[in-house]
Amino acid sequence: MNVLPAWLRGYDRGWLRADVVAGLIVWSVVTPQAVAYAQIAGLPPAAGLIAAPGAMIGYALLGTSRTLVVSATTATSALSAAAVAPLAGGDTAKFAALSAALALVAAALLAGAALLKLGGLTDFVSRPVMTGFLFGLGMLITVGQLPAILGVPAGDGNFFPKLADLLESLGDAHAWTVAVGAASIAGLVALRRLAPALPGTLIVLGLAIALSALLGLEDKGVAVVGALPDAVPDPSVPDVSLAELGQLVPAALGVMIVGAEALGVSRALAAKDGYAIDVNRELYALGGANLLAGLSSGFVQSGGASQTAAAENAGGRTQLATVIAGGLILITGAFLTGLFEPLPQATLAAIVVVAVASFYDVAELRRITSVRRSALGFALIALAGLLLLGVLPGLLIAAVLSLALLLKRLSRPPVQPLGRDPVSGAWGALSRHPAWEVVDDVLVVRVEGFLFYADVNAVRERLVDLVAAAGPRPRVLVLELDQDDVDVESLDVLAELAGALRREDVELRLGGVRSRVRELLGRSGLDASVAAYPTLDGAVAGQ
């Protein structure tokens, strides 16, 4: 693996202007989001500015995407808060240390997964399940931010207790705070729709700060951010015990699962721009980003769609844009935190609420329903699990649902009777080509999947049923076994199937058999009772 990324080794000076402009735009997007999303993670606004530079620069030096921006995201921030809060026990310093430690544990797991080349695991949770999980997460985050917009105390517990507390407090809403929150939401939505090329979040943030200072909103009872320390990364190892690190491992696994969004974004952009990413190196890069964020006293970071879209739309050519943005955030944290003092908390909450609105993907739920109605049920179960039980149990439910779907599909692969195209001689499923030819006394079948220990018994039962249902009963059953390997259990079950069919005067033959599988058939002794042929035509003809 090359130490330096390709963009740095072969940088073209002609790209510099585009990257500088993109860096400025990424800074304008990430800065307000970092400040706002720190609240989701249960941390002070400065934590977002502390965590972002290391994460952005770390990914830029290790990643393979030209434009992916790694910083705070709503999903990983919410996951961090859910994991850390029960362990911190109300201790602010402990909460911050555990948040940084979670980033380090996530970094270790990401690097380990990359070392084992497990990049495919990030796609483990199915799209319908993740859609439902994110929908519920958006609702949970929103109900947690609405008290700041209304100027009422925040409730405790999961979604429904918080919602009940919020409804009871509506009569105590603070008029000035509501006005600020509503105006902030309106401004964010209007700028997004009418002027999407502008940095709407930064504009609203700047206007809110200016109006707050001009009108003295703090004196009118509007909660503001207040004095912030310099938000400069403080390199250190968080003071947590080994036992606490162990307790953070499930949440770190959750960060990997939720972080699949980053790989999805980078894949999509790479495909659009005509290049490929290295999934396992992406895991290293995300691990490096979280390592630097954790050692900077920050919190977990991941690839964000909105930040990355800003870099892509700005015309950035390489990750130098992200490096520039990270440097600007460092300067902001070091010298400009005083500008955030008059910022209304209602505006920060509004930024979060508008950001998570993208999680309410009703159009995707409709599409899922139109394609496969049963998938909507899994999405709704994931959504309800999160609302009822919280973020981490909800994520566990999402993972278990996805595992159940995977196991169901793997253990019950379709077994299709085949016919032969009279023109080309190709074999295909009779369910799709009912007019294709069948051979008298020979039933040819294909398993739509890989034959292995988890599905071989179900396949055997299906084959027995197909032979029994065929009329007239076939003399030969030809099973296509076109795969690179076969396990011991499958060989044993094939031997049992051959014996059962032989007692019914039906011969089992294997077609499309490759050399490695032929070798295993010989080692197991199955070649003595079951004939294997390199092609289906040869198996049908018996020669």
Coordinates of C-alpha atoms in Angstrom, one line a residue:
M1 CA 0.0 0.0 0.0
N2 CA 1.5 3.4 -1.1
V3 CA 2.1 5.8 1.8
L4 CA 1.0 8.9 -0.1
P5 CA -2.3 9.1 -1.9
A6 CA -2.4 9.2 -5.7
W7 CA -3.7 12.8 -5.8
L8 CA -0.6 14.1 -3.9
R9 CA 1.9 12.0 -5.9
G10 CA 0.7 13.3 -9.2
Y11 CA -0.7 16.7 -8.3
D12 CA -1.3 19.0 -11.3
R13 CA -0.8 22.7 -10.5
G14 CA -3.7 23.5 -12.8
W15 CA -6.0 22.0 -10.2
L16 CA -4.9 24.4 -7.5
R17 CA -7.5 27.2 -8.1
A18 CA -10.4 24.8 -8.2
D19 CA -9.2 23.1 -5.0
V20 CA -8.7 26.4 -3.1
V21 CA -12.3 27.5 -4.0
A22 CA -13.7 24.1 -3.0
G23 CA -11.8 24.3 0.2
L24 CA -13.3 27.6 1.1
I25 CA -16.8 26.2 0.3
V26 CA -16.2 23.0 2.3
W27 CA -15.1 25.2 5.3
S28 CA -18.3 27.2 5.0
V29 CA -20.4 24.0 5.2
V30 CA -18.4 22.0 7.7
T31 CA -17.8 24.8 10.3
P32 CA -21.5 25.4 11.2
Q33 CA -22.3 21.7 11.0
A34 CA -19.4 20.8 13.3
V35 CA -20.6 23.3 15.8
A36 CA -24.2 22.1 15.6
Y37 CA -23.6 18.3 15.4
A38 CA -21.4 18.5 18.6
Q39 CA -24.7 19.1 20.4
I40 CA -26.1 15.9 19.0
A41 CA -23.0 14.1 20.4
G42 CA -23.8 15.7 23.8
L43 CA -20.7 17.9 23.7
P44 CA -20.0 21.7 23.7
P45 CA -19.9 23.4 20.3
A46 CA -16.1 23.7 20.5
A47 CA -15.8 19.9 20.3
G48 CA -16.9 20.0 16.7
L49 CA -14.2 22.4 15.7
I50 CA -11.6 20.4 17.6
A51 CA -12.5 17.1 16.0
A52 CA -13.0 18.1 12.4
P53 CA -9.4 19.2 11.3
G54 CA -7.7 16.0 12.2
A55 CA -10.5 13.8 10.7
M56 CA -10.5 15.8 7.5
I57 CA -6.8 15.9 7.0
G58 CA -6.3 12.2 8.1
Y59 CA -8.8 11.0 5.5
A60 CA -7.4 13.2 2.8
L61 CA -4.0 11.6 3.2
L62 CA -5.2 8.0 3.4
G63 CA -8.4 7.8 1.4
T64 CA -9.0 6.9 -2.2
S65 CA -12.0 9.2 -2.9
R66 CA -11.1 12.5 -4.5
T67 CA -13.9 14.5 -2.8
L68 CA -15.2 12.6 0.3
V69 CA -15.3 14.9 3.3
V70 CA -15.0 13.2 6.7
S71 CA -16.3 15.2 9.6
A72 CA -19.2 15.0 12.1
T73 CA -22.4 13.5 10.9
T74 CA -25.8 13.4 12.5
A75 CA -26.0 9.6 12.7
T76 CA -22.6 8.9 14.2
S77 CA -23.0 11.9 16.6
A78 CA -26.3 10.5 17.8
L79 CA -24.7 7.0 18.2
S80 CA -21.8 8.5 20.2
A81 CA -24.2 10.3 22.6
A82 CA -26.3 7.1 23.1
A83 CA -23.3 5.0 23.9
V84 CA -21.4 7.5 26.1
A85 CA -24.2 9.0 28.2
P86 CA -25.0 5.8 30.3
L87 CA -21.3 5.3 31.1
A88 CA -20.5 9.0 31.9
G89 CA -23.1 9.2 34.7
G90 CA -23.6 12.9 34.3
D91 CA -19.8 13.7 34.6
T92 CA -19.0 16.2 31.9
A93 CA -15.3 15.5 31.8
K94 CA -15.9 11.8 31.7
F95 CA -18.4 12.3 28.9
A96 CA -15.8 14.1 26.8
A97 CA -13.2 11.5 27.5
L98 CA -15.5 8.6 26.6
S99 CA -16.5 10.4 23.4
A100 CA -12.9 10.6 22.4
A101 CA -12.3 7.0 23.4
L102 CA -15.1 5.8 21.3
A103 CA -13.4 7.5 18.3
L104 CA -10.2 5.5 19.1
V105 CA -12.1 2.2 19.5
A106 CA -13.9 2.8 16.2
A107 CA -10.5 3.6 14.6
A108 CA -9.1 0.3 15.8
L109 CA -12.0 -1.7 14.6
L110 CA -12.0 0.0 11.2
A111 CA -8.3 -0.6 10.8
G112 CA -8.7 -4.2 11.9
A113 CA -11.5 -4.7 9.4
A114 CA -9.3 -3.2 6.7
L115 CA -6.4 -5.5 7.6
L116 CA -8.7 -8.5 7.3
K117 CA -10.1 -7.1 4.0
L118 CA -13.7 -7.0 5.4
G119 CA -14.8 -4.0 3.5
G120 CA -17.9 -5.8 2.4
L121 CA -19.2 -5.9 6.0
T122 CA -20.0 -2.2 5.8
D123 CA -22.9 -3.2 3.4
F124 CA -24.3 -5.7 5.9
V125 CA -27.4 -3.8 6.9
S126 CA -30.0 -3.9 4.1
R127 CA -31.3 -0.7 2.5
P128 CA -34.9 -1.1 3.7
V129 CA -33.7 -1.7 7.3
M130 CA -31.3 1.2 7.2
T131 CA -33.9 3.5 5.7
G132 CA -36.3 2.7 8.6
F133 CA -33.5 3.1 11.2
L134 CA -32.4 6.5 9.8
F135 CA -36.1 7.6 9.7
G136 CA -36.5 6.8 13.3
L137 CA -33.1 8.4 14.1
G138 CA -34.2 11.6 12.5
M139 CA -37.4 11.6 14.6
L140 CA -35.4 11.0 17.8
I141 CA -32.9 13.7 17.0
T142 CA -35.6 16.2 16.1
V143 CA -37.6 15.7 19.3
G144 CA -34.4 16.1 21.2
Q145 CA -33.7 19.5 19.5
L146 CA -37.2 21.0 19.6
P147 CA -36.9 22.1 23.3
A148 CA -34.0 24.4 22.3
I149 CA -36.2 25.8 19.5
L150 CA -39.1 26.4 21.8
G151 CA -37.1 27.5 24.8
V152 CA -38.4 24.8 27.2
P153 CA -36.5 22.2 29.3
A154 CA -35.4 19.1 27.5
G155 CA -37.1 15.8 28.5
D156 CA -35.4 12.5 29.4
G157 CA -35.6 9.0 28.1
N158 CA -36.2 7.7 24.6
F159 CA -38.5 9.2 21.9
F160 CA -41.9 8.8 23.5
P161 CA -41.0 10.1 27.0
K162 CA -39.2 13.1 25.3
L163 CA -42.2 13.7 23.1
A164 CA -44.6 13.6 26.1
D165 CA -42.5 16.1 28.0
L166 CA -42.3 18.4 25.0
L167 CA -46.1 18.4 24.5
E168 CA -46.6 19.2 28.2
S169 CA -44.2 22.1 27.9
L170 CA -45.7 23.7 24.8
G171 CA -47.6 26.3 26.9
D172 CA -44.3 27.5 28.4
A173 CA -42.7 28.2 25.0
H174 CA -40.5 31.3 25.0
A175 CA -41.7 33.7 22.3
W176 CA -38.4 35.2 21.3
T177 CA -36.7 31.8 21.2
V178 CA -39.5 30.4 19.0
A179 CA -39.2 33.3 16.7
V180 CA -35.4 32.8 16.4
G181 CA -35.8 29.0 15.8
A182 CA -38.6 29.4 13.3
A183 CA -36.8 32.1 11.4
S184 CA -33.6 30.0 11.3
I185 CA -35.5 27.0 9.9
A186 CA -37.3 29.2 7.3
G187 CA -34.0 30.7 6.3
L188 CA -32.2 27.4 5.9
V189 CA -35.1 25.8 3.9
A190 CA -35.4 28.9 1.7
L191 CA -31.7 29.1 0.9
R192 CA -31.5 25.4 0.2
R193 CA -34.4 25.6 -2.3
L194 CA -33.9 29.0 -3.9
A195 CA -30.1 29.3 -3.8
P196 CA -28.6 25.9 -3.3
A197 CA -25.2 27.1 -4.6
L198 CA -24.8 29.4 -1.6
P199 CA -23.5 28.2 1.8
G200 CA -26.9 28.5 3.4
T201 CA -26.0 27.1 6.8
L202 CA -23.1 29.6 7.2
I203 CA -25.3 32.5 6.0
V204 CA -28.0 31.7 8.6
L205 CA -25.4 31.2 11.3
G206 CA -23.8 34.6 10.5
L207 CA -27.1 36.4 10.4
A208 CA -28.2 34.8 13.7
I209 CA -25.0 35.8 15.4
A210 CA -25.2 39.4 14.1
L211 CA -28.9 39.8 15.0
S212 CA -28.4 38.3 18.4
A213 CA -25.6 40.7 19.2
L214 CA -27.5 43.7 17.7
L215 CA -30.9 43.0 19.4
G216 CA -29.4 41.7 22.7
L217 CA -31.3 38.4 22.4
E218 CA -29.6 37.0 25.5
D219 CA -31.1 39.8 27.6
K220 CA -34.5 38.9 26.2
G221 CA -34.2 35.3 27.5
V222 CA -32.9 33.6 24.4
A223 CA -30.3 31.0 25.3
V224 CA -27.0 31.5 23.5
V225 CA -23.8 29.5 23.2
G226 CA -21.9 31.9 25.4
A227 CA -18.1 32.0 26.0
L228 CA -16.2 29.3 24.3
P229 CA -12.6 28.3 24.9
D230 CA -10.2 28.2 22.0
A231 CA -11.2 25.1 20.0
V232 CA -7.7 23.9 19.3
P233 CA -7.0 20.1 19.1
D234 CA -5.4 19.0 22.4
P235 CA -3.3 15.9 21.5
S236 CA -3.8 13.4 24.4
V237 CA -5.0 9.9 25.2
P238 CA -8.4 10.0 26.9
D239 CA -8.4 8.9 30.5
V240 CA -10.6 5.8 30.5
S241 CA -10.2 2.3 31.8
L242 CA -9.8 -0.9 29.8
A243 CA -13.2 -2.0 31.0
E244 CA -14.8 1.2 29.7
L245 CA -13.1 0.7 26.3
G246 CA -14.6 -2.8 26.2
Q247 CA -18.0 -1.3 26.8
L248 CA -17.6 1.0 23.9
V249 CA -16.9 -1.8 21.4
P250 CA -20.6 -2.4 20.5
A251 CA -21.1 1.3 19.7
A252 CA -17.9 1.3 17.7
L253 CA -19.3 -1.6 15.6
G254 CA -22.4 0.5 15.2
V255 CA -20.2 3.4 13.9
M256 CA -18.8 1.0 11.3
I257 CA -22.4 0.0 10.2
V258 CA -23.7 3.5 10.1
G259 CA -20.5 4.7 8.5
A260 CA -21.4 2.7 5.4
E261 CA -23.0 5.9 4.2
A262 CA -19.4 7.2 3.7
L263 CA -18.5 4.3 1.4
G264 CA -21.8 4.6 -0.4
V265 CA -21.1 8.3 -1.1
S266 CA -17.5 7.7 -2.2
R267 CA -18.5 4.8 -4.5
A268 CA -21.3 6.9 -6.1
L269 CA -19.0 9.8 -6.8
A270 CA -16.2 7.7 -8.0
A271 CA -18.5 5.9 -10.5
K272 CA -19.9 9.3 -11.7
D273 CA -16.3 10.6 -12.2
G274 CA -15.0 7.5 -13.9
Y275 CA -12.6 6.0 -11.3
A276 CA -12.7 3.3 -8.6
I277 CA -12.1 3.4 -4.9
D278 CA -10.4 0.8 -2.7
V279 CA -13.0 -0.2 -0.1
N280 CA -10.4 -1.7 2.3
R281 CA -8.2 1.4 2.1
E282 CA -11.3 3.5 2.7
L283 CA -11.6 1.6 6.0
Y284 CA -8.0 2.4 6.9
A285 CA -8.7 6.1 6.0
L286 CA -11.8 6.3 8.1
G287 CA -9.9 4.6 10.9
G288 CA -7.1 7.2 10.6
A289 CA -9.6 10.0 10.6
N290 CA -11.1 8.7 13.8
L291 CA -7.7 8.1 15.3
L292 CA -6.8 11.7 14.9
A293 CA -10.2 12.9 16.1
G294 CA -10.0 10.8 19.2
L295 CA -6.4 11.9 20.0
S296 CA -7.5 15.5 19.5
S297 CA -10.1 15.2 22.3
G298 CA -12.9 15.1 19.7
F299 CA -15.5 12.5 18.9
V300 CA -16.4 10.0 16.1
Q301 CA -16.4 11.2 12.6
S302 CA -17.6 9.8 9.3
G303 CA -18.1 10.7 5.7
G304 CA -21.0 13.1 5.2
A305 CA -23.2 13.4 2.2
S306 CA -23.9 17.2 2.4
Q307 CA -20.2 18.1 3.1
T308 CA -19.0 15.9 0.2
A309 CA -21.7 17.2 -2.1
A310 CA -20.4 20.7 -1.4
A311 CA -16.9 19.7 -2.4
E312 CA -18.1 17.9 -5.5
N313 CA -20.4 20.8 -6.6
A314 CA -17.6 23.4 -6.0
G315 CA -15.5 21.7 -8.6
G316 CA -12.8 20.3 -6.3
R317 CA -10.3 18.1 -8.1
T318 CA -8.5 16.5 -5.2
Q319 CA -8.4 16.1 -1.5
L320 CA -6.3 19.2 -1.2
A321 CA -9.7 21.0 -0.9
T322 CA -10.3 19.1 2.3
V323 CA -6.9 19.8 3.6
I324 CA -7.4 23.5 3.0
A325 CA -10.8 23.4 4.7
G326 CA -9.3 21.5 7.7
G327 CA -6.6 24.2 8.0
L328 CA -9.3 27.0 7.9
I329 CA -11.2 25.2 10.6
L330 CA -8.1 25.1 12.7
I331 CA -7.7 28.8 12.3
T332 CA -11.4 29.3 13.1
G333 CA -11.1 27.3 16.3
A334 CA -7.9 29.0 17.4
F335 CA -8.8 32.7 16.8
L336 CA -12.5 33.0 15.9
T337 CA -14.5 31.2 18.6
G338 CA -15.4 34.5 20.2
L339 CA -17.7 35.1 17.2
F340 CA -19.9 32.2 18.3
E341 CA -20.7 33.6 21.8
P342 CA -24.0 35.4 20.8
L343 CA -25.1 32.5 18.6
P344 CA -28.6 31.4 19.8
Q345 CA -29.0 27.8 20.8
A346 CA -32.2 27.8 18.8
T347 CA -30.3 28.4 15.6
L348 CA -28.0 25.5 16.3
A349 CA -31.0 23.3 16.9
A350 CA -32.6 24.5 13.7
I351 CA -29.5 23.6 11.7
V352 CA -29.7 20.0 13.2
V353 CA -33.5 19.7 12.6
V354 CA -33.1 20.8 8.9
A355 CA -30.1 18.5 8.4
V356 CA -31.9 15.4 9.7
A357 CA -34.9 16.2 7.5
S358 CA -33.1 14.2 4.8
F359 CA -33.6 11.1 7.0
Y360 CA -37.3 11.3 6.4
D361 CA -37.0 9.5 3.1
V362 CA -40.7 8.9 2.3
A363 CA -40.0 8.5 -1.4
E364 CA -37.6 5.7 -0.7
L365 CA -40.1 3.9 1.6
R366 CA -42.7 4.2 -1.3
R367 CA -40.1 2.8 -3.7
I368 CA -39.3 -0.1 -1.4
T369 CA -43.0 -0.8 -1.0
S370 CA -43.6 -0.8 -4.7
V371 CA -40.7 -3.2 -5.3
R372 CA -41.2 -5.6 -2.4
R373 CA -44.0 -4.9 0.1
S374 CA -42.6 -7.2 2.8
A375 CA -39.4 -5.0 2.9
L376 CA -41.5 -2.1 4.2
G377 CA -42.3 -4.2 7.3
F378 CA -38.6 -4.6 8.1
A379 CA -38.1 -0.9 7.7
L380 CA -41.0 -0.2 10.1
I381 CA -39.7 -2.7 12.6
A382 CA -36.3 -1.0 12.6
L383 CA -38.0 2.4 12.9
A384 CA -40.2 1.3 15.8
G385 CA -37.3 -0.4 17.6
L386 CA -35.3 2.7 17.6
L387 CA -38.2 4.9 18.8
L388 CA -39.2 2.5 21.6
L389 CA -35.7 1.3 22.8
G390 CA -33.2 3.9 21.8
V391 CA -30.3 4.3 19.3
L392 CA -28.1 1.4 20.3
P393 CA -30.9 -1.2 20.7
G394 CA -32.4 0.1 17.6
L395 CA -29.2 -0.4 15.7
L396 CA -29.0 -3.9 17.1
I397 CA -32.5 -4.6 15.9
A398 CA -31.5 -3.3 12.4
A399 CA -28.5 -5.6 12.4
V400 CA -30.4 -8.6 13.5
L401 CA -33.1 -8.0 11.0
S402 CA -30.5 -7.7 8.2
L403 CA -28.9 -11.0 9.4
A404 CA -32.3 -12.7 9.4
L405 CA -32.9 -11.5 5.8
L406 CA -29.5 -12.7 4.7
L407 CA -29.8 -16.1 6.4
K408 CA -33.3 -16.6 4.9
R409 CA -32.1 -15.9 1.4
L410 CA -28.9 -17.9 1.8
S411 CA -30.6 -20.9 3.3
R412 CA -33.4 -21.1 0.8
P413 CA -32.0 -20.4 -2.7
P414 CA -34.3 -20.8 -5.7
V415 CA -33.9 -24.1 -7.6
Q416 CA -34.9 -23.7 -11.2
P417 CA -35.7 -26.4 -13.8
L418 CA -33.9 -25.5 -17.0
G419 CA -34.7 -25.6 -20.7
R420 CA -32.4 -25.2 -23.8
D421 CA -32.7 -22.5 -26.4
P422 CA -33.2 -24.4 -29.7
V423 CA -31.4 -21.6 -31.5
S424 CA -28.3 -20.9 -29.4
G425 CA -28.2 -24.0 -27.3
A426 CA -28.0 -21.9 -24.1
W427 CA -29.6 -23.1 -20.9
G428 CA -32.0 -20.9 -19.0
A429 CA -34.8 -21.1 -16.4
L430 CA -38.1 -22.5 -17.8
S431 CA -40.0 -20.0 -15.6
R432 CA -38.5 -17.3 -17.8
H433 CA -38.4 -19.2 -21.1
P434 CA -41.3 -21.6 -21.1
A435 CA -41.0 -22.3 -24.8
W436 CA -37.4 -23.6 -24.6
E437 CA -36.7 -27.3 -25.2
V438 CA -36.6 -30.0 -22.5
V439 CA -35.0 -33.4 -22.9
D440 CA -37.1 -36.5 -22.5
D441 CA -36.5 -38.3 -19.3
V442 CA -33.9 -35.8 -18.1
L443 CA -34.6 -33.0 -15.5
V444 CA -32.0 -30.3 -15.6
V445 CA -31.9 -27.9 -12.7
R446 CA -29.8 -25.0 -11.5
V447 CA -29.4 -23.6 -7.9
E448 CA -29.7 -19.8 -8.1
G449 CA -26.9 -19.3 -5.6
F450 CA -23.8 -20.9 -4.1
L451 CA -24.3 -24.5 -2.9
F452 CA -22.8 -24.8 0.6
Y453 CA -23.5 -26.2 4.1
A454 CA -26.2 -23.7 5.1
D455 CA -28.5 -24.3 2.0
V456 CA -27.6 -27.8 0.8
N457 CA -30.3 -29.6 2.8
A458 CA -33.0 -27.2 1.5
V459 CA -31.7 -27.7 -2.0
R460 CA -31.9 -31.5 -1.6
E461 CA -35.5 -31.3 -0.4
R462 CA -36.4 -29.1 -3.4
L463 CA -34.7 -31.5 -5.8
V464 CA -36.6 -34.4 -4.4
D465 CA -39.9 -32.5 -4.7
L466 CA -39.1 -31.5 -8.3
V467 CA -38.4 -35.2 -9.3
A468 CA -41.6 -36.3 -7.6
A469 CA -43.7 -33.7 -9.3
A470 CA -42.3 -34.2 -12.8
G471 CA -44.4 -36.1 -15.2
P472 CA -43.4 -38.5 -16.4
R473 CA -40.7 -39.3 -13.8
P474 CA -37.3 -38.5 -15.2
R475 CA -34.6 -41.1 -15.7
V476 CA -31.8 -38.6 -15.0
L477 CA -31.5 -35.6 -12.7
V478 CA -28.8 -33.2 -13.9
L479 CA -27.7 -30.6 -11.3
E480 CA -25.5 -27.7 -12.5
L481 CA -22.6 -27.3 -10.1
D482 CA -20.8 -24.4 -11.7
Q483 CA -18.8 -23.1 -8.7
D484 CA -15.2 -22.9 -7.6
D485 CA -15.4 -24.8 -4.4
V486 CA -17.7 -27.1 -2.4
D487 CA -17.6 -28.0 1.3
V488 CA -17.7 -31.3 3.1
E489 CA -21.3 -31.0 4.1
S490 CA -22.5 -30.4 0.6
L491 CA -20.5 -33.4 -0.7
D492 CA -22.1 -35.6 2.0
V493 CA -25.6 -34.4 1.2
L494 CA -25.1 -34.9 -2.5
A495 CA -24.0 -38.5 -1.7
E496 CA -27.2 -39.0 0.3
L497 CA -29.3 -37.5 -2.5
A498 CA -27.7 -39.8 -5.1
G499 CA -28.5 -42.8 -3.0
A500 CA -32.1 -41.7 -2.4
L501 CA -32.6 -41.1 -6.1
R502 CA -31.0 -44.4 -7.1
R503 CA -33.5 -46.2 -5.0
E504 CA -36.2 -44.5 -7.1
D505 CA -34.3 -45.5 -10.3
V506 CA -33.2 -42.0 -11.0
E507 CA -29.6 -41.2 -11.8
L508 CA -27.9 -38.1 -10.4
R509 CA -25.4 -36.3 -12.7
L510 CA -23.4 -33.1 -12.1
G511 CA -22.9 -30.6 -14.9
G512 CA -20.6 -27.6 -15.4
V513 CA -18.1 -29.1 -12.9
R514 CA -14.8 -27.2 -12.6
S515 CA -11.5 -28.9 -11.9
R516 CA -11.2 -27.9 -8.3
V517 CA -14.7 -29.4 -7.5
R518 CA -13.9 -32.5 -9.6
E519 CA -10.8 -33.0 -7.4
L520 CA -12.9 -32.7 -4.2
L521 CA -15.5 -35.2 -5.7
G522 CA -12.6 -37.6 -6.1
R523 CA -11.2 -37.1 -2.6
S524 CA -14.7 -37.7 -1.1
G525 CA -15.3 -40.8 -3.2
L526 CA -18.4 -39.3 -4.6
D527 CA -17.1 -39.6 -8.2
A528 CA -17.6 -43.4 -7.9
S529 CA -21.3 -43.0 -7.7
V530 CA -22.1 -39.7 -9.3
A531 CA -20.9 -38.8 -12.8
A532 CA -19.5 -35.3 -13.2
Y533 CA -19.2 -33.4 -16.6
P534 CA -17.6 -30.1 -17.5
T535 CA -20.7 -28.9 -19.3
L536 CA -24.4 -29.2 -19.0
D537 CA -24.7 -30.6 -22.5
G538 CA -22.3 -33.3 -21.6
A539 CA -24.2 -34.2 -18.5
V540 CA -27.5 -34.4 -20.3
A541 CA -26.0 -36.6 -23.0
G542 CA -24.0 -38.7 -20.5
Q543 CA -20.8 -38.3 -22.4

